[in-house]
């Protein structure tokens, strides 16, 4: 057993499901999961056949040197001591059944590792996935900054198959592929062998790919070479200043890459740079501080100077805030969904503005755009937000609302931009605006109506008791009088139009209007009562 792993397990864990989502094919395959896929993995340990047979709760045991039936002791020990999973290599396909039966009896998950894979690669990637788990949220999955999640997001946005490598061509993370036929030899051998095979790397050097990556920030294109088992590729350098930290590779699968692959790849490289810097310099605390300072500035609890000093930002340059919400269900959106959205937003905004900061406050995700060009306008920012909501719809199947806060003179006024972004999102949720992205001038009236409704909702004493009684009457009698009145008023008194919307005869609508007036004493011929009814009847039902 690896003593370092046993003595200092990671502070948080991830589920077996998330580990499989990160590593998956072609590295490991699930053979058995008797406790389900939500079992928590908290550490990784290497178990050699000569080691004492022991394990720790929540461990992923890598049974090195114990192929096939020789792994039975590791499975039994893992089950006895509460390990989460055991990974083994199989000598022959027929061994899987016997090992699976033993794993089920022991109550421990069984993973089979491809024979060509190197144990140090499995160990390194599993630990990288664990180290990315957010503090205090055991088993809930990978945070938006994790390289595996970034690779998957980039794959979605480009339509390709992604791997992230360091400058020695060692694979750090990769996207999942559901079709093994789409994966070419270079990618498959790179993942299984931890780094690109020398024969292929030699060809890339011969074509000048690595030289161009060292010299340029641009996306590099590599044509397909069927005779070498290489499909078409895009590549971009990951940089911190002038220093190259690694490379993102996108291999084309059976379908062509998307139209905006280059832009998505540039954004992914800038996001990846933040996390490779963190790895090299162990700056996780620094990134946490950045998020804390950004959230504090957005909320108005922290001034601009701490964030400006921390990131060397020009506080006197224009700034703005973009806000994003999952709409009426934003508070119910699962944490993993918000992480995927945050990752997508990070890639898109980083491609357009190098200094963009993405942070979450409560259920909403905000993009802080500091030191903007003085020539930028709201229309440009609206276009950025529109691209994000369209990508969320296409790639995540999510209806995202976006808002563009006002462009302010400097970081000190950022809370004003955030408040405006929130006003717009509130209106989009409350009054059902049809557009997915808006700035305040686009929906000024809807925002003001939303705020008047919020005022009425918070102050019952400001409401007309006759209208309250009408809603109560409908609730007790399963009536539709209040709905009919509101539809009639929204149609400006056009009986036929209102009746058509409610799918009733015009005479039925006339009867309901008279009945509502008789029950309440309202006179809908009076403009003031019509106005109040239009507002109050839009309030959400109590409870």
PDB file of C-alpha atoms in Angstrom, residues 33 37 111 123 134 140-141 143 145 170 188-189 206 221-222 269 369 395 401 406 468 490 524 540:
ATOM      1  CA  UNK A  33     -20.756  -1.652  -8.865  1.00  0.00           C
ATOM      2  CA  UNK A  37     -22.298   4.629  -8.839  1.00  0.00           C
ATOM      3  CA  UNK A 111     -12.788  -1.586 -12.651  1.00  0.00           C
ATOM      4  CA  UNK A 123      -2.777   6.796 -10.668  1.00  0.00           C
ATOM      5  CA  UNK A 134     -14.483  21.264  -4.316  1.00  0.00           C
ATOM      6  CA  UNK A 140     -20.952  15.778  -5.788  1.00  0.00           C
ATOM      7  CA  UNK A 141     -18.512  15.779  -8.656  1.00  0.00           C
ATOM      8  CA  UNK A 143     -15.859  21.733 -10.055  1.00  0.00           C
ATOM      9  CA  UNK A 145     -12.257  24.459 -13.150  1.00  0.00           C
ATOM     10  CA  UNK A 170       2.002  13.985 -21.319  1.00  0.00           C
ATOM     11  CA  UNK A 188      -5.734   6.182 -28.277  1.00  0.00           C
ATOM     12  CA  UNK A 189      -2.040   5.464 -27.841  1.00  0.00           C
ATOM     13  CA  UNK A 206       8.670  17.042 -39.013  1.00  0.00           C
ATOM     14  CA  UNK A 221      -4.468  23.033 -38.236  1.00  0.00           C
ATOM     15  CA  UNK A 222      -3.128  19.541 -38.974  1.00  0.00           C
ATOM     16  CA  UNK A 269      -6.650  27.561 -23.746  1.00  0.00           C
ATOM     17  CA  UNK A 369     -15.600  42.167 -17.472  1.00  0.00           C
ATOM     18  CA  UNK A 395     -24.829  21.679 -26.206  1.00  0.00           C
ATOM     19  CA  UNK A 401     -31.477  33.682 -19.599  1.00  0.00           C
ATOM     20  CA  UNK A 406     -24.674  48.803 -17.894  1.00  0.00           C
ATOM     21  CA  UNK A 468     -57.904  39.726  -3.483  1.00  0.00           C
ATOM     22  CA  UNK A 490     -54.698  42.487 -21.680  1.00  0.00           C
ATOM     23  CA  UNK A 524     -63.999  47.863 -15.138  1.00  0.00           C
ATOM     24  CA  UNK A 540     -48.222  34.944  -8.371  1.00  0.00           C
TER      25      UNK A 540
END
